[in-house]
Amino acid sequence: MAFKFNFTSEDLDLEDTEENQQLESSLNELTIDETNDIDKIPSREYDILSSPLPSVIQADILQVPNVEKALYKRTLADVKFQMAEQDTLIEEHADKDVIPMLNLSGNTDLIKGVYEGGFKTWECSIDMVQYLSELPEEQITNKKILELGCGSSLPSLYLLSRSNTNKVDVQDYNDQVIRYITIPNILLNTVLTVQEPSSSIVEEEEEEIEEESSEEEDDEDDEDDEDEKRIEEDVNTCDAEAEIPTEKIPTMLQLVSERTRAFVGDWSTLPEQLNVDQEKYDMIVTSETIYAEHALPDLISVFQKALKKPDGVCYVAAKTVYFGVGGGILPFCNLLVKTKDKSGDQMKFEKVFESESTVKREILKVSWDL
Ligand SMILES: C[S@@+](CC[C@H](N)C(=O)[O-])C[C@H]1O[C@@H](n2cnc3c(N)ncnc32)[C@H](O)[C@@H]1O
Protein backbone atom coordinates (compact mmCIF):
# COMPACT_ATOMS: atom_id res chain seq x y z
CA MET A 1 0.00 0.00 0.00
CA ALA A 2 1.53 3.27 -1.10
CA PHE A 3 1.52 5.84 1.66
CA LYS A 4 1.15 9.54 0.82
CA PHE A 5 1.61 12.40 3.20
CA ASN A 6 -0.34 14.96 1.30
CA PHE A 7 -3.23 14.89 -1.09
CA THR A 8 -5.92 16.94 -2.70
CA SER A 9 -9.50 17.37 -1.50
CA GLU A 10 -10.48 15.24 -4.49
CA ASP A 11 -8.82 12.25 -2.86
CA LEU A 12 -10.94 12.75 0.21
CA ASP A 13 -14.22 12.35 -1.67
CA LEU A 14 -13.34 8.75 -2.47
CA GLU A 15 -15.24 6.40 -0.26
CA ASP A 16 -13.93 2.86 -0.54
CA THR A 17 -11.77 1.37 2.15
CA GLU A 18 -8.48 1.73 0.35
CA GLU A 19 -8.83 5.46 -0.24
CA ASN A 20 -10.11 5.97 3.28
CA GLN A 21 -6.62 5.10 4.42
CA GLN A 22 -5.45 8.30 2.84
CA LEU A 23 -7.21 10.11 5.67
CA GLU A 24 -3.99 9.60 7.58
CA SER A 25 -2.34 12.15 5.32
CA SER A 26 -2.33 15.80 6.22
CA LEU A 27 -4.37 18.61 4.78
CA ASN A 28 -3.09 22.00 3.78
CA GLU A 29 -6.26 23.72 4.84
CA LEU A 30 -7.30 22.53 8.24
CA THR A 31 -10.95 22.46 9.23
CA ILE A 32 -12.15 22.10 12.78
CA ASP A 33 -15.70 21.32 13.82
CA GLU A 34 -16.17 23.75 16.71
CA THR A 35 -19.91 23.21 17.11
CA ASN A 36 -19.44 20.95 20.11
CA ASP A 37 -19.28 22.60 23.48
CA ILE A 38 -17.76 19.63 25.24
CA ASP A 39 -15.73 19.42 28.44
CA LYS A 40 -12.04 18.86 27.86
CA ILE A 41 -10.88 15.31 28.53
CA PRO A 42 -8.92 15.38 31.84
CA SER A 43 -5.32 14.23 31.69
CA ARG A 44 -4.31 10.86 33.10
CA GLU A 45 -1.55 8.33 32.69
CA TYR A 46 -2.37 5.54 30.25
CA ASP A 47 -1.71 1.99 31.49
CA ILE A 48 0.69 0.62 28.89
CA LEU A 49 0.84 -2.81 30.53
CA SER A 50 -2.90 -3.36 29.92
CA SER A 51 -2.93 -2.19 26.31
CA PRO A 52 -4.84 -4.60 24.04
CA LEU A 53 -2.85 -5.92 21.08
CA PRO A 54 -3.81 -7.93 18.00
CA SER A 55 -1.90 -11.08 17.03
CA VAL A 56 -0.48 -9.38 13.91
CA ILE A 57 0.19 -5.68 13.19
CA GLN A 58 0.21 -4.48 9.57
CA ALA A 59 2.57 -1.59 8.92
CA ASP A 60 3.81 0.83 6.31
CA ILE A 61 7.55 1.24 5.98
CA LEU A 62 8.56 4.89 5.95
CA GLN A 63 11.95 5.72 4.52
CA VAL A 64 12.48 9.33 5.53
CA PRO A 65 15.10 11.02 3.30
CA ASN A 66 18.62 11.06 4.71
CA VAL A 67 17.51 8.97 7.67
CA GLU A 68 19.26 5.64 7.65
CA LYS A 69 16.77 3.61 9.64
CA ALA A 70 13.27 3.05 8.22
CA LEU A 71 10.32 3.67 10.54
CA TYR A 72 7.32 1.34 10.79
CA LYS A 73 3.87 2.79 11.15
CA ARG A 74 0.66 0.84 11.73
CA THR A 75 -1.86 1.18 8.89
CA LEU A 76 -5.32 2.56 9.63
CA ALA A 77 -6.80 -0.39 7.74
CA ASP A 78 -5.23 -2.63 10.37
CA VAL A 79 -6.83 -0.58 13.17
CA LYS A 80 -10.20 -0.98 11.43
CA PHE A 81 -9.56 -4.70 11.17
CA GLN A 82 -8.90 -4.93 14.91
CA MET A 83 -12.09 -2.92 15.56
CA ALA A 84 -14.10 -5.30 13.38
CA GLU A 85 -12.68 -8.29 15.26
CA GLN A 86 -13.59 -6.72 18.60
CA ASP A 87 -16.97 -5.45 17.33
CA THR A 88 -19.26 -7.25 19.75
CA LEU A 89 -17.08 -6.44 22.74
CA ILE A 90 -16.83 -2.68 22.41
CA GLU A 91 -20.41 -1.44 21.97
CA GLU A 92 -20.51 0.11 25.43
CA HIS A 93 -16.85 1.09 25.45
CA ALA A 94 -15.04 4.29 24.43
CA ASP A 95 -13.53 2.30 21.54
CA LYS A 96 -16.87 2.57 19.73
CA ASP A 97 -15.64 6.08 18.78
CA VAL A 98 -12.60 4.76 16.91
CA ILE A 99 -14.35 4.00 13.61
CA PRO A 100 -16.04 7.46 13.41
CA MET A 101 -12.64 9.03 14.12
CA LEU A 102 -11.02 6.96 11.36
CA ASN A 103 -13.85 7.72 8.96
CA LEU A 104 -13.89 11.51 9.34
CA SER A 105 -14.56 12.88 5.90
CA GLY A 106 -12.70 15.63 4.09
CA ASN A 107 -15.10 18.24 5.47
CA THR A 108 -13.57 18.08 8.94
CA ASP A 109 -10.14 17.06 10.19
CA LEU A 110 -10.77 17.50 13.87
CA ILE A 111 -13.68 17.86 16.24
CA LYS A 112 -12.69 20.35 18.91
CA GLY A 113 -12.43 18.77 22.35
CA VAL A 114 -13.49 15.36 21.01
CA TYR A 115 -10.96 14.20 18.44
CA GLU A 116 -7.80 16.21 17.73
CA GLY A 117 -6.44 14.47 14.63
CA GLY A 118 -4.07 11.87 16.11
CA PHE A 119 -5.02 9.02 13.77
CA LYS A 120 -3.62 10.83 10.74
CA THR A 121 0.09 11.30 10.21
CA TRP A 122 0.79 14.99 9.60
CA GLU A 123 3.60 16.00 7.33
CA CYS A 124 5.53 18.22 9.77
CA SER A 125 6.30 15.09 11.78
CA ILE A 126 8.44 13.98 8.82
CA ASP A 127 10.30 17.31 8.93
CA MET A 128 10.88 16.74 12.63
CA VAL A 129 12.38 13.28 12.10
CA GLN A 130 14.66 14.66 9.39
CA TYR A 131 15.72 17.55 11.58
CA LEU A 132 16.38 15.36 14.64
CA SER A 133 18.44 12.97 12.52
CA GLU A 134 20.79 15.82 11.63
CA LEU A 135 21.50 16.85 15.23
CA PRO A 136 24.86 15.89 16.75
CA GLU A 137 24.83 12.54 18.55
CA GLU A 138 25.22 14.03 22.03
CA GLN A 139 22.10 16.17 21.57
CA ILE A 140 19.79 13.22 20.93
CA THR A 141 21.17 10.40 23.05
CA ASN A 142 20.80 9.73 26.75
CA LYS A 143 17.86 12.14 26.95
CA LYS A 144 14.56 12.23 28.77
CA ILE A 145 12.08 13.32 26.11
CA LEU A 146 8.37 14.15 25.92
CA GLU A 147 6.36 14.19 22.69
CA LEU A 148 3.20 16.31 23.01
CA GLY A 149 0.23 15.58 20.72
CA CYS A 150 2.07 12.55 19.41
CA GLY A 151 -0.54 10.77 17.24
CA SER A 152 1.45 8.25 15.22
CA SER A 153 4.53 9.64 17.02
CA LEU A 154 7.15 9.50 14.25
CA PRO A 155 9.63 11.71 16.20
CA SER A 156 9.33 9.43 19.26
CA LEU A 157 9.75 6.34 17.10
CA TYR A 158 12.91 7.83 15.66
CA LEU A 159 14.29 8.86 19.07
CA LEU A 160 13.50 5.49 20.68
CA SER A 161 15.03 3.50 17.85
CA ARG A 162 18.01 5.81 17.41
CA SER A 163 19.40 5.11 20.88
CA ASN A 164 18.47 2.71 23.69
CA THR A 165 19.66 5.39 26.11
CA ASN A 166 16.69 7.65 25.32
CA LYS A 167 13.51 7.54 27.38
CA VAL A 168 10.55 8.99 25.52
CA ASP A 169 7.15 9.75 27.06
CA VAL A 170 4.20 10.31 24.74
CA GLN A 171 0.93 12.24 25.07
CA ASP A 172 -2.16 12.40 22.89
CA TYR A 173 -5.57 13.95 23.52
CA ASN A 174 -7.38 10.70 22.69
CA ASP A 175 -6.66 7.45 24.50
CA GLN A 176 -7.90 5.56 21.43
CA VAL A 177 -4.96 7.04 19.48
CA ILE A 178 -2.43 5.96 22.14
CA ARG A 179 -3.95 2.48 22.31
CA TYR A 180 -4.36 1.69 18.61
CA ILE A 181 -1.62 3.74 16.94
CA THR A 182 1.07 5.03 19.33
CA ILE A 183 1.73 1.89 21.39
CA PRO A 184 1.65 -0.46 18.36
CA ASN A 185 4.02 1.92 16.55
CA ILE A 186 6.43 1.94 19.48
CA LEU A 187 6.34 -1.86 19.58
CA LEU A 188 6.97 -2.07 15.82
CA ASN A 189 10.01 0.17 16.11
CA THR A 190 11.54 -1.23 19.28
CA VAL A 191 10.77 -4.78 20.42
CA LEU A 192 8.94 -6.49 17.53
CA THR A 193 10.54 -8.31 14.62
CA VAL A 194 9.04 -6.79 11.47
CA GLN A 195 8.91 -8.92 8.33
CA GLU A 196 9.79 -6.72 5.39
CA PRO A 197 8.55 -7.55 1.89
CA SER A 198 10.99 -8.82 -0.71
CA SER A 199 12.97 -6.22 -2.64
CA SER A 200 11.01 -6.94 -5.86
CA ILE A 201 7.80 -5.72 -4.20
CA VAL A 202 9.56 -2.59 -2.97
CA GLU A 203 10.77 -1.90 -6.53
CA GLU A 204 7.22 -2.29 -7.91
CA GLU A 205 5.93 0.22 -5.35
CA GLU A 206 8.71 2.65 -6.25
CA GLU A 207 7.84 2.36 -9.96
CA GLU A 208 4.17 3.06 -9.20
CA ILE A 209 5.14 6.14 -7.20
CA GLU A 210 7.40 7.39 -10.02
CA GLU A 211 4.57 6.96 -12.57
CA GLU A 212 2.09 8.86 -10.40
CA SER A 213 4.64 11.56 -9.79
CA SER A 214 5.39 12.13 -13.50
CA GLU A 215 1.65 12.25 -14.33
CA GLU A 216 1.21 14.99 -11.79
CA GLU A 217 4.08 17.03 -13.21
CA ASP A 218 1.82 17.70 -16.23
CA ASP A 219 -0.74 19.54 -14.14
CA GLU A 220 1.05 22.78 -13.40
CA ASP A 221 -2.11 24.56 -12.25
CA ASP A 222 -2.56 22.40 -9.18
CA GLU A 223 -0.98 24.30 -6.32
CA ASP A 224 -0.73 21.16 -4.19
CA ASP A 225 1.63 19.56 -6.72
CA GLU A 226 4.83 20.83 -5.19
CA ASP A 227 4.12 19.33 -1.78
CA GLU A 228 2.72 16.08 -3.13
CA LYS A 229 5.76 15.61 -5.33
CA ARG A 230 8.09 16.25 -2.41
CA ILE A 231 6.41 13.60 -0.31
CA GLU A 232 6.11 11.06 -3.11
CA GLU A 233 9.71 11.46 -4.14
CA ASP A 234 11.00 11.55 -0.61
CA VAL A 235 9.03 8.86 1.15
CA ASN A 236 8.90 5.43 -0.43
CA THR A 237 6.65 3.00 1.38
CA CYS A 238 5.47 -0.57 1.27
CA ASP A 239 3.80 -3.11 3.51
CA ALA A 240 5.25 -5.11 6.35
CA GLU A 241 3.86 -7.02 9.28
CA ALA A 242 4.85 -8.22 12.72
CA GLU A 243 3.46 -11.13 14.68
CA ILE A 244 2.73 -10.79 18.39
CA PRO A 245 2.63 -14.17 20.12
CA THR A 246 0.04 -13.91 22.93
CA GLU A 247 2.40 -15.32 25.55
CA LYS A 248 4.96 -12.60 24.80
CA ILE A 249 2.58 -9.64 25.15
CA PRO A 250 3.26 -8.97 28.88
CA THR A 251 7.04 -9.01 28.35
CA MET A 252 6.83 -6.78 25.29
CA LEU A 253 4.61 -4.22 27.03
CA GLN A 254 6.91 -4.33 30.05
CA LEU A 255 9.86 -3.47 27.77
CA VAL A 256 7.91 -0.55 26.30
CA SER A 257 6.97 0.73 29.75
CA GLU A 258 10.62 0.71 30.89
CA ARG A 259 11.41 3.48 28.39
CA THR A 260 8.05 5.16 27.88
CA ARG A 261 5.15 6.55 29.89
CA ALA A 262 1.99 7.50 28.01
CA PHE A 263 -0.53 10.21 28.86
CA VAL A 264 -3.96 11.02 27.47
CA GLY A 265 -6.22 14.06 27.80
CA ASP A 266 -5.97 17.81 27.65
CA TRP A 267 -2.76 19.83 28.14
CA SER A 268 -4.45 22.04 30.76
CA THR A 269 -4.27 19.21 33.32
CA LEU A 270 -1.16 17.42 32.04
CA PRO A 271 1.62 18.97 34.17
CA GLU A 272 0.32 17.48 37.43
CA GLN A 273 0.36 14.00 35.82
CA LEU A 274 3.97 14.20 34.64
CA ASN A 275 5.78 14.21 38.02
CA VAL A 276 7.82 17.15 36.79
CA ASP A 277 8.59 18.24 40.34
CA GLN A 278 10.89 15.22 40.51
CA GLU A 279 12.45 15.22 37.07
CA LYS A 280 11.83 17.50 34.11
CA TYR A 281 12.52 16.78 30.45
CA ASP A 282 15.74 17.45 28.50
CA MET A 283 13.74 17.73 25.31
CA ILE A 284 10.10 18.26 24.28
CA VAL A 285 9.06 17.64 20.67
CA THR A 286 5.72 18.42 19.10
CA SER A 287 4.40 18.41 15.53
CA GLU A 288 1.29 20.12 14.11
CA THR A 289 -0.12 21.05 17.50
CA ILE A 290 -0.29 24.86 17.30
CA TYR A 291 -3.20 25.08 14.85
CA ALA A 292 -5.78 26.21 17.44
CA GLU A 293 -5.18 29.55 19.12
CA HIS A 294 -7.32 28.69 22.16
CA ALA A 295 -4.98 25.79 23.11
CA LEU A 296 -1.69 27.72 22.87
CA PRO A 297 -1.62 28.96 26.51
CA ASP A 298 -1.97 25.40 27.82
CA LEU A 299 0.71 24.08 25.46
CA ILE A 300 3.16 26.83 26.46
CA SER A 301 2.36 26.17 30.11
CA VAL A 302 3.35 22.50 29.66
CA PHE A 303 6.64 23.63 28.06
CA GLN A 304 7.34 25.93 31.00
CA LYS A 305 6.44 23.43 33.70
CA ALA A 306 8.05 20.35 32.13
CA LEU A 307 11.27 21.60 30.49
CA LYS A 308 14.55 21.48 32.42
CA LYS A 309 16.24 24.79 33.26
CA PRO A 310 18.53 26.09 31.96
CA ASP A 311 19.42 23.72 29.08
CA GLY A 312 16.20 21.97 28.09
CA VAL A 313 15.05 22.45 24.52
CA CYS A 314 11.69 22.11 22.73
CA TYR A 315 11.29 21.58 18.99
CA VAL A 316 7.98 22.70 17.49
CA ALA A 317 7.21 21.62 13.91
CA ALA A 318 4.21 23.30 12.29
CA LYS A 319 2.81 24.90 9.20
CA THR A 320 3.47 28.63 9.22
CA VAL A 321 -0.24 29.34 8.89
CA TYR A 322 -3.27 27.13 9.38
CA PHE A 323 -5.73 28.81 7.06
CA GLY A 324 -9.16 29.23 8.51
CA VAL A 325 -8.45 28.28 12.12
CA GLY A 326 -6.27 31.09 13.51
CA GLY A 327 -3.29 29.15 14.82
CA GLY A 328 0.23 28.91 13.42
CA ILE A 329 3.78 30.09 14.02
CA LEU A 330 3.09 33.81 14.56
CA PRO A 331 0.40 33.55 17.25
CA PHE A 332 2.47 30.87 18.98
CA CYS A 333 5.67 32.98 19.02
CA ASN A 334 3.81 36.13 20.10
CA LEU A 335 2.33 34.34 23.08
CA LEU A 336 5.53 32.45 23.95
CA VAL A 337 7.68 35.55 24.37
CA LYS A 338 5.20 37.32 26.61
CA THR A 339 4.41 34.37 28.89
CA LYS A 340 6.31 34.11 32.17
CA ASP A 341 6.43 31.08 34.45
CA LYS A 342 5.85 31.36 38.19
CA SER A 343 9.54 32.29 38.73
CA GLY A 344 9.19 35.09 36.21
CA ASP A 345 11.26 33.26 33.55
CA GLN A 346 10.46 33.33 29.85
CA MET A 347 11.29 31.30 26.76
CA LYS A 348 12.75 32.35 23.44
CA PHE A 349 12.50 30.84 19.96
CA GLU A 350 14.71 30.44 16.92
CA LYS A 351 13.65 29.19 13.48
CA VAL A 352 15.84 26.17 12.61
CA PHE A 353 14.04 24.89 9.50
CA GLU A 354 11.80 26.30 6.79
CA SER A 355 10.41 24.33 3.84
CA GLU A 356 10.61 25.49 0.25
CA SER A 357 7.02 24.41 -0.44
CA THR A 358 3.95 26.49 -1.32
CA VAL A 359 2.42 25.72 2.06
CA LYS A 360 5.29 26.71 4.34
CA ARG A 361 6.36 24.46 7.16
CA GLU A 362 8.79 25.41 9.90
CA ILE A 363 10.59 24.03 12.92
CA LEU A 364 11.20 26.28 15.92
CA LYS A 365 13.77 25.63 18.62
CA VAL A 366 12.35 26.90 21.92
CA SER A 367 14.61 27.29 24.95
CA TRP A 368 14.85 29.23 28.22
CA ASP A 369 15.78 32.89 27.96
CA LEU A 370 17.46 33.23 31.36
C1 LIG B 1 -2.97 17.44 14.07
S1 LIG B 1 -2.62 16.23 15.24
C2 LIG B 1 -0.87 15.97 15.01
C3 LIG B 1 -0.46 14.57 15.34
C4 LIG B 1 1.04 14.27 15.18
N1 LIG B 1 1.85 15.09 16.04
C5 LIG B 1 1.51 14.42 13.75
O1 LIG B 1 2.19 15.42 13.44
O2 LIG B 1 1.21 13.54 12.94
C6 LIG B 1 -2.65 17.22 16.70
C7 LIG B 1 -2.36 16.45 17.99
O3 LIG B 1 -2.31 17.39 19.06
C8 LIG B 1 -2.97 16.87 20.19
N2 LIG B 1 -3.77 17.95 20.80
C9 LIG B 1 -4.36 18.97 20.17
N3 LIG B 1 -4.96 19.79 21.04
C10 LIG B 1 -4.72 19.26 22.27
C11 LIG B 1 -5.06 19.66 23.59
N4 LIG B 1 -5.78 20.76 23.83
N5 LIG B 1 -4.65 18.89 24.61
C12 LIG B 1 -3.93 17.79 24.38
N6 LIG B 1 -3.57 17.36 23.16
C13 LIG B 1 -3.96 18.09 22.12
C14 LIG B 1 -3.82 15.72 19.75
O4 LIG B 1 -3.47 14.67 20.54
C15 LIG B 1 -3.43 15.44 18.31
O5 LIG B 1 -2.92 14.17 18.15
XYZ file of C-alpha atoms and ligand atoms in Angstrom:
397
model
C 0.000 0.000 0.000
C 1.525 3.273 -1.095
C 1.522 5.842 1.658
C 1.151 9.538 0.820
C 1.611 12.402 3.204
C -0.339 14.961 1.299
C -3.234 14.892 -1.086
C -5.923 16.942 -2.701
C -9.503 17.373 -1.502
C -10.485 15.239 -4.491
C -8.820 12.251 -2.855
C -10.939 12.750 0.212
C -14.220 12.347 -1.672
C -13.341 8.749 -2.468
C -15.242 6.396 -0.260
C -13.927 2.859 -0.544
C -11.767 1.367 2.154
C -8.475 1.732 0.351
C -8.831 5.465 -0.243
C -10.111 5.969 3.276
C -6.621 5.098 4.418
C -5.452 8.298 2.842
C -7.211 10.113 5.668
C -3.990 9.597 7.580
C -2.339 12.148 5.323
C -2.330 15.803 6.219
C -4.374 18.609 4.779
C -3.088 21.996 3.779
C -6.258 23.716 4.839
C -7.304 22.534 8.243
C -10.951 22.463 9.233
C -12.155 22.096 12.782
C -15.699 21.324 13.819
C -16.173 23.754 16.715
C -19.905 23.208 17.105
C -19.436 20.946 20.108
C -19.278 22.598 23.482
C -17.763 19.631 25.239
C -15.728 19.424 28.441
C -12.038 18.860 27.862
C -10.880 15.309 28.534
C -8.923 15.382 31.838
C -5.319 14.233 31.686
C -4.306 10.862 33.098
C -1.553 8.330 32.692
C -2.372 5.544 30.246
C -1.709 1.989 31.486
C 0.692 0.616 28.888
C 0.844 -2.815 30.530
C -2.899 -3.360 29.920
C -2.930 -2.191 26.308
C -4.845 -4.600 24.035
C -2.855 -5.923 21.077
C -3.812 -7.932 18.005
C -1.901 -11.075 17.025
C -0.478 -9.382 13.907
C 0.190 -5.682 13.190
C 0.212 -4.485 9.565
C 2.572 -1.591 8.924
C 3.805 0.826 6.306
C 7.547 1.238 5.976
C 8.563 4.891 5.948
C 11.949 5.719 4.516
C 12.482 9.331 5.527
C 15.099 11.015 3.299
C 18.625 11.061 4.706
C 17.506 8.972 7.665
C 19.262 5.641 7.649
C 16.771 3.610 9.637
C 13.274 3.053 8.225
C 10.320 3.668 10.535
C 7.323 1.336 10.793
C 3.866 2.794 11.149
C 0.664 0.843 11.731
C -1.862 1.181 8.889
C -5.324 2.556 9.630
C -6.802 -0.395 7.743
C -5.230 -2.628 10.370
C -6.830 -0.583 13.168
C -10.205 -0.978 11.428
C -9.555 -4.700 11.170
C -8.896 -4.929 14.914
C -12.088 -2.923 15.556
C -14.103 -5.304 13.379
C -12.683 -8.292 15.255
C -13.593 -6.718 18.604
C -16.967 -5.449 17.326
C -19.264 -7.252 19.749
C -17.077 -6.437 22.742
C -16.833 -2.685 22.408
C -20.405 -1.443 21.971
C -20.508 0.107 25.428
C -16.847 1.091 25.448
C -15.037 4.285 24.434
C -13.525 2.302 21.538
C -16.872 2.570 19.733
C -15.643 6.078 18.776
C -12.603 4.759 16.915
C -14.348 3.996 13.606
C -16.043 7.458 13.411
C -12.640 9.030 14.115
C -11.021 6.957 11.362
C -13.852 7.723 8.959
C -13.888 11.507 9.340
C -14.561 12.883 5.900
C -12.701 15.632 4.094
C -15.097 18.241 5.473
C -13.574 18.084 8.937
C -10.142 17.061 10.187
C -10.772 17.502 13.868
C -13.681 17.862 16.242
C -12.691 20.350 18.915
C -12.428 18.767 22.350
C -13.492 15.360 21.012
C -10.964 14.203 18.443
C -7.804 16.211 17.728
C -6.439 14.472 14.626
C -4.067 11.870 16.105
C -5.021 9.022 13.766
C -3.621 10.835 10.736
C 0.089 11.301 10.213
C 0.785 14.992 9.600
C 3.602 16.005 7.333
C 5.533 18.218 9.769
C 6.300 15.095 11.778
C 8.445 13.983 8.824
C 10.304 17.313 8.931
C 10.880 16.744 12.631
C 12.378 13.283 12.104
C 14.662 14.660 9.389
C 15.718 17.552 11.583
C 16.382 15.359 14.636
C 18.438 12.969 12.523
C 20.793 15.824 11.630
C 21.497 16.849 15.229
C 24.860 15.891 16.754
C 24.833 12.538 18.551
C 25.217 14.034 22.029
C 22.097 16.168 21.566
C 19.790 13.220 20.934
C 21.170 10.403 23.052
C 20.798 9.732 26.754
C 17.858 12.135 26.945
C 14.556 12.234 28.772
C 12.080 13.322 26.106
C 8.370 14.154 25.924
C 6.356 14.194 22.695
C 3.205 16.310 23.015
C 0.227 15.582 20.721
C 2.073 12.546 19.410
C -0.542 10.774 17.238
C 1.450 8.248 15.224
C 4.526 9.637 17.016
C 7.148 9.499 14.251
C 9.625 11.711 16.201
C 9.329 9.433 19.258
C 9.751 6.341 17.098
C 12.910 7.828 15.659
C 14.289 8.859 19.070
C 13.503 5.488 20.679
C 15.033 3.497 17.846
C 18.013 5.815 17.414
C 19.396 5.109 20.883
C 18.470 2.710 23.691
C 19.656 5.387 26.109
C 16.687 7.654 25.317
C 13.511 7.542 27.379
C 10.547 8.987 25.521
C 7.152 9.747 27.061
C 4.198 10.312 24.742
C 0.931 12.240 25.069
C -2.156 12.401 22.892
C -5.575 13.946 23.516
C -7.376 10.698 22.693
C -6.656 7.445 24.499
C -7.904 5.556 21.426
C -4.958 7.037 19.485
C -2.432 5.962 22.139
C -3.953 2.475 22.310
C -4.362 1.692 18.614
C -1.619 3.739 16.944
C 1.071 5.032 19.325
C 1.729 1.888 21.391
C 1.652 -0.462 18.360
C 4.022 1.916 16.547
C 6.434 1.941 19.483
C 6.342 -1.863 19.580
C 6.973 -2.071 15.822
C 10.012 0.174 16.111
C 11.542 -1.231 19.282
C 10.768 -4.778 20.420
C 8.936 -6.489 17.533
C 10.535 -8.313 14.619
C 9.042 -6.788 11.474
C 8.915 -8.916 8.333
C 9.793 -6.723 5.390
C 8.547 -7.548 1.887
C 10.993 -8.824 -0.710
C 12.974 -6.218 -2.642
C 11.015 -6.944 -5.857
C 7.795 -5.723 -4.201
C 9.557 -2.588 -2.973
C 10.770 -1.904 -6.527
C 7.219 -2.288 -7.911
C 5.935 0.223 -5.353
C 8.708 2.652 -6.254
C 7.839 2.355 -9.964
C 4.171 3.061 -9.200
C 5.142 6.144 -7.202
C 7.396 7.392 -10.019
C 4.571 6.957 -12.567
C 2.086 8.860 -10.398
C 4.644 11.565 -9.786
C 5.385 12.131 -13.499
C 1.646 12.246 -14.333
C 1.213 14.995 -11.786
C 4.077 17.030 -13.209
C 1.817 17.700 -16.230
C -0.736 19.539 -14.139
C 1.046 22.782 -13.398
C -2.110 24.558 -12.248
C -2.559 22.399 -9.179
C -0.984 24.305 -6.316
C -0.732 21.155 -4.191
C 1.632 19.558 -6.716
C 4.834 20.826 -5.192
C 4.116 19.330 -1.781
C 2.724 16.077 -3.131
C 5.758 15.612 -5.331
C 8.094 16.246 -2.408
C 6.412 13.602 -0.313
C 6.109 11.059 -3.107
C 9.706 11.463 -4.142
C 10.997 11.553 -0.612
C 9.032 8.863 1.148
C 8.899 5.428 -0.427
C 6.653 3.003 1.377
C 5.467 -0.569 1.266
C 3.804 -3.112 3.508
C 5.247 -5.110 6.348
C 3.860 -7.021 9.283
C 4.852 -8.224 12.715
C 3.460 -11.134 14.677
C 2.733 -10.786 18.394
C 2.631 -14.173 20.121
C 0.038 -13.911 22.928
C 2.402 -15.321 25.548
C 4.964 -12.603 24.800
C 2.582 -9.638 25.152
C 3.259 -8.970 28.879
C 7.043 -9.010 28.349
C 6.827 -6.778 25.294
C 4.610 -4.217 27.030
C 6.912 -4.333 30.050
C 9.860 -3.475 27.770
C 7.914 -0.554 26.305
C 6.974 0.725 29.755
C 10.620 0.705 30.889
C 11.405 3.476 28.388
C 8.046 5.155 27.880
C 5.147 6.551 29.888
C 1.986 7.498 28.009
C -0.533 10.208 28.861
C -3.957 11.019 27.471
C -6.220 14.061 27.800
C -5.966 17.812 27.649
C -2.757 19.832 28.138
C -4.455 22.040 30.765
C -4.272 19.209 33.321
C -1.160 17.418 32.037
C 1.618 18.968 34.171
C 0.324 17.482 37.433
C 0.357 13.999 35.820
C 3.968 14.199 34.637
C 5.778 14.213 38.024
C 7.825 17.149 36.789
C 8.586 18.242 40.338
C 10.894 15.221 40.514
C 12.454 15.223 37.074
C 11.834 17.500 34.112
C 12.519 16.783 30.448
C 15.737 17.447 28.500
C 13.740 17.731 25.305
C 10.099 18.255 24.275
C 9.063 17.638 20.670
C 5.715 18.419 19.103
C 4.404 18.406 15.531
C 1.295 20.124 14.109
C -0.115 21.046 17.502
C -0.286 24.856 17.301
C -3.201 25.079 14.847
C -5.777 26.212 17.439
C -5.179 29.554 19.118
C -7.319 28.695 22.155
C -4.982 25.790 23.106
C -1.691 27.723 22.867
C -1.616 28.962 26.514
C -1.968 25.403 27.822
C 0.705 24.083 25.456
C 3.158 26.826 26.462
C 2.363 26.175 30.113
C 3.349 22.500 29.659
C 6.641 23.629 28.064
C 7.344 25.927 31.001
C 6.441 23.434 33.704
C 8.049 20.349 32.129
C 11.267 21.600 30.492
C 14.546 21.483 32.424
C 16.236 24.792 33.258
C 18.535 26.087 31.959
C 19.422 23.720 29.082
C 16.202 21.968 28.086
C 15.047 22.451 24.516
C 11.689 22.113 22.730
C 11.293 21.581 18.995
C 7.983 22.705 17.490
C 7.214 21.615 13.906
C 4.213 23.301 12.295
C 2.810 24.896 9.196
C 3.466 28.627 9.220
C -0.238 29.342 8.886
C -3.271 27.135 9.383
C -5.725 28.813 7.060
C -9.159 29.231 8.508
C -8.448 28.276 12.119
C -6.271 31.085 13.506
C -3.292 29.154 14.821
C 0.227 28.914 13.423
C 3.780 30.095 14.019
C 3.089 33.814 14.556
C 0.401 33.555 17.253
C 2.469 30.868 18.975
C 5.665 32.983 19.015
C 3.810 36.130 20.104
C 2.332 34.340 23.078
C 5.526 32.455 23.950
C 7.685 35.549 24.371
C 5.202 37.316 26.607
C 4.406 34.367 28.889
C 6.308 34.108 32.171
C 6.434 31.083 34.455
C 5.853 31.364 38.191
C 9.537 32.286 38.727
C 9.189 35.093 36.207
C 11.257 33.265 33.550
C 10.460 33.333 29.849
C 11.286 31.296 26.762
C 12.749 32.355 23.441
C 12.502 30.836 19.964
C 14.714 30.441 16.917
C 13.653 29.185 13.478
C 15.840 26.165 12.614
C 14.039 24.890 9.498
C 11.796 26.298 6.792
C 10.408 24.335 3.838
C 10.610 25.490 0.250
C 7.024 24.410 -0.438
C 3.946 26.490 -1.317
C 2.424 25.716 2.060
C 5.292 26.713 4.335
C 6.359 24.458 7.160
C 8.791 25.415 9.902
C 10.594 24.034 12.919
C 11.204 26.279 15.921
C 13.767 25.628 18.620
C 12.350 26.895 21.917
C 14.612 27.290 24.948
C 14.850 29.226 28.218
C 15.779 32.893 27.963
C 17.458 33.225 31.364
C -2.965 17.443 14.074
S -2.615 16.228 15.244
C -0.869 15.974 15.012
C -0.458 14.570 15.336
C 1.039 14.267 15.175
N 1.849 15.094 16.043
C 1.506 14.422 13.747
O 2.190 15.416 13.440
O 1.214 13.543 12.937
C -2.651 17.221 16.702
C -2.362 16.448 17.987
O -2.309 17.393 19.059
C -2.969 16.865 20.189
N -3.765 17.950 20.798
C -4.363 18.972 20.169
N -4.961 19.787 21.043
C -4.723 19.263 22.270
C -5.060 19.661 23.585
N -5.784 20.760 23.825
N -4.653 18.894 24.611
C -3.932 17.786 24.383
N -3.566 17.360 23.164
C -3.963 18.090 22.124
C -3.817 15.724 19.755
O -3.466 14.672 20.544
C -3.428 15.444 18.309
O -2.919 14.167 18.152
